Tab-separated table of C-alpha atoms in Angstrom:
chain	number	residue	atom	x	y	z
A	23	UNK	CA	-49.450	-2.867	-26.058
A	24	UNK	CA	-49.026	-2.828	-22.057
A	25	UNK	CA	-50.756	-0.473	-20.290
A	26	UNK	CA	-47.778	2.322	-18.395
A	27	UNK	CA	-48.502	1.877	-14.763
A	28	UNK	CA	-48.454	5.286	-12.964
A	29	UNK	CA	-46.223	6.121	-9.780
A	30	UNK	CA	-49.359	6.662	-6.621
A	31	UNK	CA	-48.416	7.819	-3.522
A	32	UNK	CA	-47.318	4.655	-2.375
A	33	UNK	CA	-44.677	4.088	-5.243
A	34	UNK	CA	-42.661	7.049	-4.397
A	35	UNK	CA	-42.211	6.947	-0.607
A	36	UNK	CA	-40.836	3.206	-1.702
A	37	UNK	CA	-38.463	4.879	-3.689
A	38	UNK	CA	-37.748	7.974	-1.300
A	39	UNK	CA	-36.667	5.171	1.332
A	40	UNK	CA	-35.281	2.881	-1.250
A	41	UNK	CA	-32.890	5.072	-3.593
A	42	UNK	CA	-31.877	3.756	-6.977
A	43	UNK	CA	-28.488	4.374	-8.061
A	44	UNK	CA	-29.040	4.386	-11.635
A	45	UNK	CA	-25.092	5.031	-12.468
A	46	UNK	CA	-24.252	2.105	-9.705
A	47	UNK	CA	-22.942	-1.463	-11.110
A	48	UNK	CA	-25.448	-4.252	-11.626
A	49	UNK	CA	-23.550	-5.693	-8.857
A	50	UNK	CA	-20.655	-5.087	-6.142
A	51	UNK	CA	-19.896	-2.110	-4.639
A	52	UNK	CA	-18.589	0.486	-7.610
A	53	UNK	CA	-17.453	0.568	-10.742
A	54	UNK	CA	-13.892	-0.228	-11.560
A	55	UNK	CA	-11.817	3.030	-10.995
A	56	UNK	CA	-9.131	1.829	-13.265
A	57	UNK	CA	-10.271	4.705	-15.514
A	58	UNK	CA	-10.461	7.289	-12.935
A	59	UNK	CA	-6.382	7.750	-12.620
A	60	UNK	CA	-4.659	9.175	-15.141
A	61	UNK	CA	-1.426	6.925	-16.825
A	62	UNK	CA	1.035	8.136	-14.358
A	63	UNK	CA	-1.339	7.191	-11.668
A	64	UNK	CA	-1.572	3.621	-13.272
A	65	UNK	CA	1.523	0.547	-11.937
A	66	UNK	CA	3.972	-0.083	-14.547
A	67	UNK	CA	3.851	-1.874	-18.095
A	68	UNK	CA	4.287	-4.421	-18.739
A	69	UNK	CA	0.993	-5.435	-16.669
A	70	UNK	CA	0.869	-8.395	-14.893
A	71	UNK	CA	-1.938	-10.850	-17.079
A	72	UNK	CA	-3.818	-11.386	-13.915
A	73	UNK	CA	-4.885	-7.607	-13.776
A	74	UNK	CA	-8.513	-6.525	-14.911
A	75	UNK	CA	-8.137	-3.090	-16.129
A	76	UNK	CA	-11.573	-3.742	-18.429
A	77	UNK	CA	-13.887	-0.756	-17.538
A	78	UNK	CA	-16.920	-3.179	-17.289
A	79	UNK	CA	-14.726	-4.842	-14.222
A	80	UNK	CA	-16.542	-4.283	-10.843
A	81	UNK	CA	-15.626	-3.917	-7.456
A	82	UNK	CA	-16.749	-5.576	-4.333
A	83	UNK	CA	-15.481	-4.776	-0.937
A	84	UNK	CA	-14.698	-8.469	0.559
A	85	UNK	CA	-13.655	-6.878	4.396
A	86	UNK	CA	-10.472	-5.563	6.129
A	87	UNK	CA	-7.281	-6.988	5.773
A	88	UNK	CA	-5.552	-4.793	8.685
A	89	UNK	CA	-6.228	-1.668	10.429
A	90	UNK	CA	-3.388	0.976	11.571
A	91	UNK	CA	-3.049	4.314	12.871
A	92	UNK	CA	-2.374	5.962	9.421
A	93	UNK	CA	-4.413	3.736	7.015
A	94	UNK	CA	-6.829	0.470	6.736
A	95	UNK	CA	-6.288	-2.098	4.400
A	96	UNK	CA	-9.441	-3.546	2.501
A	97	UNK	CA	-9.974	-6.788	0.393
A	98	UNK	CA	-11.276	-6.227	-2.695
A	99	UNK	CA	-12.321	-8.235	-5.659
A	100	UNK	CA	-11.922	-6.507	-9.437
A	101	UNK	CA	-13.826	-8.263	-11.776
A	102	UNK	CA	-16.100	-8.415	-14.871
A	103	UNK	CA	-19.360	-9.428	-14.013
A	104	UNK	CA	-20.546	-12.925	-15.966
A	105	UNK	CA	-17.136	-13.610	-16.612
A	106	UNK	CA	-14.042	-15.789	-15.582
A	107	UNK	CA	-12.123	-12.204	-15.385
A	108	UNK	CA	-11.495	-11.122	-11.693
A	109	UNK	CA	-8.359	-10.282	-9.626
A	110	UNK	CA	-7.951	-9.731	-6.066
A	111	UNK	CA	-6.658	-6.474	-4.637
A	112	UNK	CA	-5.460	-5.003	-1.599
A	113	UNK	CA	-7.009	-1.297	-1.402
A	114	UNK	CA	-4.605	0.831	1.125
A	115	UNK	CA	-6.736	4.153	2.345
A	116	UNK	CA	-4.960	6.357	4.158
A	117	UNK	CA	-7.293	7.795	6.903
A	118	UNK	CA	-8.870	11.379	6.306
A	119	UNK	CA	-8.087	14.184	8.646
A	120	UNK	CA	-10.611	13.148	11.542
A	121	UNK	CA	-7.944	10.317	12.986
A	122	UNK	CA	-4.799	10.535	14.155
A	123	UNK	CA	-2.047	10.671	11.400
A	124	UNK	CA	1.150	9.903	10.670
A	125	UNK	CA	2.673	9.635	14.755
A	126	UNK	CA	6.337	9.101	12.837
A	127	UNK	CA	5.620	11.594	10.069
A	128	UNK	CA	7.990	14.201	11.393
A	129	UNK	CA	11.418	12.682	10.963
A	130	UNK	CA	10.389	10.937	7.660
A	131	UNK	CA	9.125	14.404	6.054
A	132	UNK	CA	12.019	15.855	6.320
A	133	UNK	CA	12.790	17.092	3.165
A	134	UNK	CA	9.729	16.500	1.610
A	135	UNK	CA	8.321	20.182	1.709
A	136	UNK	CA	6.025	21.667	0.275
A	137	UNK	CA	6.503	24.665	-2.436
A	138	UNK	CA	2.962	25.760	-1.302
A	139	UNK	CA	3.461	27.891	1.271
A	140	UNK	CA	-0.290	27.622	2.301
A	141	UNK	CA	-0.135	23.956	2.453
A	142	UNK	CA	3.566	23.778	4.393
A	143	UNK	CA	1.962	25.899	7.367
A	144	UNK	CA	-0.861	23.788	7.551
A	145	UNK	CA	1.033	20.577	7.564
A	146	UNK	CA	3.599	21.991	10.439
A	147	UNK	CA	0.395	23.092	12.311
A	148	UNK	CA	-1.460	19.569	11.536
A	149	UNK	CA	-4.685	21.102	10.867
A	150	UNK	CA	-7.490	19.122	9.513
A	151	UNK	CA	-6.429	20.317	5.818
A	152	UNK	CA	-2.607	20.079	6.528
A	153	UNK	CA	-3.488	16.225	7.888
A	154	UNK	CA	-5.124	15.574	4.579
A	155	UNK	CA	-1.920	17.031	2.702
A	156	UNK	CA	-0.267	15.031	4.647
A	157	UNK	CA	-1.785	11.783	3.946
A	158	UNK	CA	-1.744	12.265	-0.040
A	159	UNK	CA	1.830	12.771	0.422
A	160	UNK	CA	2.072	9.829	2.042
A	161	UNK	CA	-0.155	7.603	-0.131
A	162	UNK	CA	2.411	9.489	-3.175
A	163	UNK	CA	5.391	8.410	-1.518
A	164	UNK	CA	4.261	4.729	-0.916
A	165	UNK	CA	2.813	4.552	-4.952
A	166	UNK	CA	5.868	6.193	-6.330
A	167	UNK	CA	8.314	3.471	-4.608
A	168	UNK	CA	6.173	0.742	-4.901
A	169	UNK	CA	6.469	1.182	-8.683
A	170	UNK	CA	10.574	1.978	-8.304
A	171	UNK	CA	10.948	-0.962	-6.347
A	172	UNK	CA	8.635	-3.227	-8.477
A	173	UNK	CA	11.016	-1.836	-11.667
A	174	UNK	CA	14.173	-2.958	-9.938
A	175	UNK	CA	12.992	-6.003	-9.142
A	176	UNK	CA	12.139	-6.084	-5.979
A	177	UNK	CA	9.886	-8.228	-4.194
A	178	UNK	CA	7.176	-5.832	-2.918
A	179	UNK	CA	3.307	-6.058	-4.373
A	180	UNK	CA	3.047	-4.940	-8.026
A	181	UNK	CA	1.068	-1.627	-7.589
A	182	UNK	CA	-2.333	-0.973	-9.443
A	183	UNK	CA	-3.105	2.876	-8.855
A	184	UNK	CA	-3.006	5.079	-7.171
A	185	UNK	CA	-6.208	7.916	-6.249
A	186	UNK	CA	-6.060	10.355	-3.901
A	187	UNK	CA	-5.152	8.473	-0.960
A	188	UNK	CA	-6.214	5.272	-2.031
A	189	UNK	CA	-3.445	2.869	-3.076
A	190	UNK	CA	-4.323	-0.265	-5.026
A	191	UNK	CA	-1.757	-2.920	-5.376
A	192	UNK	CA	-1.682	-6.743	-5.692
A	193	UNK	CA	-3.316	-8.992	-2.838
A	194	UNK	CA	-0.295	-11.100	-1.558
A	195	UNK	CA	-2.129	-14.568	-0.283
A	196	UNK	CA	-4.521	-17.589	-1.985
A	197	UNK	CA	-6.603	-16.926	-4.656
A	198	UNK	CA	-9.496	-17.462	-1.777
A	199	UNK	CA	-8.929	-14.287	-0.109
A	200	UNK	CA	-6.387	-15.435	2.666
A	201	UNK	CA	-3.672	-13.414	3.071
A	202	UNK	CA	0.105	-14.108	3.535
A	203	UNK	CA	1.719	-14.729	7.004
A	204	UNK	CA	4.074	-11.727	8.362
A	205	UNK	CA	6.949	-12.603	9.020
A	206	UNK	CA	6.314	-12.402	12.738
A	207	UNK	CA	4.302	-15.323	12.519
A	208	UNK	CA	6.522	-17.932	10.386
A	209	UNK	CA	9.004	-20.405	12.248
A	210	UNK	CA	10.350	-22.203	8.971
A	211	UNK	CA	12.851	-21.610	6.123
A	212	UNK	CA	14.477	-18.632	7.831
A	213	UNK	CA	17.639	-19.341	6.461
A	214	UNK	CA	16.330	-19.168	2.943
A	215	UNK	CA	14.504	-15.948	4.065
A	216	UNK	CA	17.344	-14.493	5.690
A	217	UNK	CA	19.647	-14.557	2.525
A	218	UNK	CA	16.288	-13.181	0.312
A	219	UNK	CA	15.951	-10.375	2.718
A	220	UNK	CA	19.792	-9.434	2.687
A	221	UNK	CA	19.414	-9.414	-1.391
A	222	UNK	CA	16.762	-7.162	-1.422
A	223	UNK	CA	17.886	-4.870	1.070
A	224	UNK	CA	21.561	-4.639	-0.450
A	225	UNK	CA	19.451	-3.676	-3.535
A	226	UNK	CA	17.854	-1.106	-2.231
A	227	UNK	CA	21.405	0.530	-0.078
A	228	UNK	CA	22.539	0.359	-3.900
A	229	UNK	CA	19.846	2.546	-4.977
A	230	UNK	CA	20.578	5.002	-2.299
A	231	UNK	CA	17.206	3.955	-0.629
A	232	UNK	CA	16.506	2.178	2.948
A	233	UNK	CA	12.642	0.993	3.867
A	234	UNK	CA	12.690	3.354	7.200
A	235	UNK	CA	10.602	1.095	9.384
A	236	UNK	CA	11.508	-2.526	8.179
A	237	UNK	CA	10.567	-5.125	10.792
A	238	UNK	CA	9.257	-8.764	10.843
A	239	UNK	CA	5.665	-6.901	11.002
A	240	UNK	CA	5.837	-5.501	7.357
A	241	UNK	CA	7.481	-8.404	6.022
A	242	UNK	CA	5.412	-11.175	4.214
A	243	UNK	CA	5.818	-14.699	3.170
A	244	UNK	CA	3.610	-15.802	0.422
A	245	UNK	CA	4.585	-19.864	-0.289
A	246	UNK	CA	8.311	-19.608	1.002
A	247	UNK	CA	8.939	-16.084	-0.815
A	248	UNK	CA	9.795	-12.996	0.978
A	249	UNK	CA	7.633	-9.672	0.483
A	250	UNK	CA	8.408	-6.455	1.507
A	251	UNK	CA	5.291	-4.120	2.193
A	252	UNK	CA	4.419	-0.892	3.729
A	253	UNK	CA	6.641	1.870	2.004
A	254	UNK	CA	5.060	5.289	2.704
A	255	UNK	CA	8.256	6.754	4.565
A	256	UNK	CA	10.929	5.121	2.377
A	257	UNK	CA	14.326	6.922	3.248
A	258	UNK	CA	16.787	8.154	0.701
A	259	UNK	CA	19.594	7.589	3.073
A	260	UNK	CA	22.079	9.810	0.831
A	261	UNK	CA	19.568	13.170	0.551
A	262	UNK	CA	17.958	12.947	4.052
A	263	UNK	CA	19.897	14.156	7.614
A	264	UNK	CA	20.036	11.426	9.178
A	265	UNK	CA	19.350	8.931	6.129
A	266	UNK	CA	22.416	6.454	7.422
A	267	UNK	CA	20.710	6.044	10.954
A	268	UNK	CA	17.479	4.480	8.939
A	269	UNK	CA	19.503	2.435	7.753
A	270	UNK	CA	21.373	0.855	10.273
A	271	UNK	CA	17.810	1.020	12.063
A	272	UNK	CA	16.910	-1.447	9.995
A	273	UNK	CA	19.807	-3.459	9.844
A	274	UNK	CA	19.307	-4.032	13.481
A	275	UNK	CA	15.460	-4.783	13.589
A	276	UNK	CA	15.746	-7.416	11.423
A	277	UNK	CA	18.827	-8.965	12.470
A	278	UNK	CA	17.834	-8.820	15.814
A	279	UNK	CA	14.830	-10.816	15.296
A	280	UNK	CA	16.426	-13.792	13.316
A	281	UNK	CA	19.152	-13.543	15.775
A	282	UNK	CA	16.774	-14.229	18.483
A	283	UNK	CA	15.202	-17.098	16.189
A	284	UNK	CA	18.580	-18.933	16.327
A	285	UNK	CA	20.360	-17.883	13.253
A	286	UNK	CA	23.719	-16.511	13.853
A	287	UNK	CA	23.346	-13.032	12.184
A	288	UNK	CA	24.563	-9.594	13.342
A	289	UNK	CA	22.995	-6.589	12.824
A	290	UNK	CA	26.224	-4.692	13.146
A	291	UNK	CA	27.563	-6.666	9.903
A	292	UNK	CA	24.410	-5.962	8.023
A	293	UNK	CA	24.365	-2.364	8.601
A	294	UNK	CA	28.215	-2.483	7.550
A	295	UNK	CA	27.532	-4.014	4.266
A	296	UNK	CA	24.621	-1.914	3.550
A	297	UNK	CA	26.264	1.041	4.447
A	298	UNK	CA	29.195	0.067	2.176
A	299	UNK	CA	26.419	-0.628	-0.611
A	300	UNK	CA	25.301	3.600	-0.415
A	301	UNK	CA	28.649	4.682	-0.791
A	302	UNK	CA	28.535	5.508	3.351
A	303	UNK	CA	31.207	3.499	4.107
């Protein structure tokens, strides 16, 4: 029978200045936290094959995809360790209350308040607990119409969970970690895009809804298909003040910049149809 070898001296300042995190994954960063959100939390069935929702699965943090004044976008790789199982995700964490949040956030919350009256003062105040409010309403908002706008059909990334103010969704790029092009960056096929990003945004007038902030900058294009992303202030142009003016907003950012790309495209006429789409007309 081996002999026990006793910790000396020696043996625990190694593990003083070498912690062991006996709950931590063999490997990668954390456990999955597919368990960790409760079903409402979870994207809509039926799920996508390519998704690991095993609780072995791992997760490795594989860099940043984009920074931004309200939240950083990470690369991350879900997978089962010794197996062929793993999925690529693109982890959205909105940014705690020591940055600067949310410079738009005051015409998009409108209506969005609070039936604490504790947490309403703090938000109008922006202290550091009314920021974090703030930001897991946000990260809500952008979960709950990813997974409306995945159910109509939309083209936006099929979201994974949501928790806290962590959003998990599908990585739109290669299966090597490269992510799609924005819009802003692509000089082909606009025609085809133009007509895919009408569609979806008569879709969405239809439903009442406008993005709030669509530009070529939050628009992707994965292999000649058009991806809408970045949803946290999502207008519903009927229920909100001034919902109409997001709406022709949008009309004109995106018309504008195909316009200036040589298509002939108006952004009055877009913001016409859309408007006639929500019942504004």
């Amino acid at each position: 029978m081996p002999k026990k070898h006793r910790l000396d001296a020696d043996d625990l300042d190694w593990l003083d200045s070498n912690p062991v995190d006996l709950d931590g994954p063999p490997s990668g960063d954390r456990w999955s936290t597919w368990d960790l959100s409760t079903p409402t939390e979870r994207g809509p069935e039926p799920r996508p094959g390519w998704l690991v929702t095993e609780l072995a699965a791992v997760d490795t943090e594989l860099g940043i995809l984009k920074t931004g004044k309200e939240a950083d976008v990470h690369l991350i790789s879900r997978g089962v360790p010794d197996t062929d199982r793993v999925c690529l995700l693109a982890a959205k964490r909105y940014r705690s209350s020591d940055h600067r949040l949310f410079h738009r956030d005051s015409g998009y919350l409108e209506g969005r308040r609070m039936r604490d009256s504790r947490a309403g003062r703090a938000m109008s105040s922006r202290t550091a607990f009314g920021k974090q409010v703030i930001a897991g309403q946000w990260a809500q908002a952008e979960f709950s119409a990813l997974v409306r706008l995945w159910e109509l059909g939309l083209p936006v990334p099929y979201p994974v969970q949501i928790l806290g103010t962590e959003i998990l969704q599908e990585f739109v790029g290669t299966p090597d970690g490269y992510a799609a092009p924005r819009l802003a960056t692509v000089d082909e096929g606009l025609d085809d895009l133009w007509e895919q990003l009408v569609e979806a945004m008569v879709i969405l007038a239809g439903e009442g809804l406008a993005h709030g902030d669509l530009s070529p900058y939050n628009l992707l294009v994965d292999d000649g298909r058009l991806v809408i992303i970045d949803l946290p202030q999502i207008v519903d142009v009927i229920a909100h003040p001034t919902g109409p003016d997001f709406l022709d907003r949008d009309a004109r950012n995106v018309a504008r910049w195909f316009a200036h790309k040589g298509l002939p495209v108006s952004g009055e006429r877009l913001s016409a149809l859309l408007r006639a789409e929500a019942g504004l007309a």
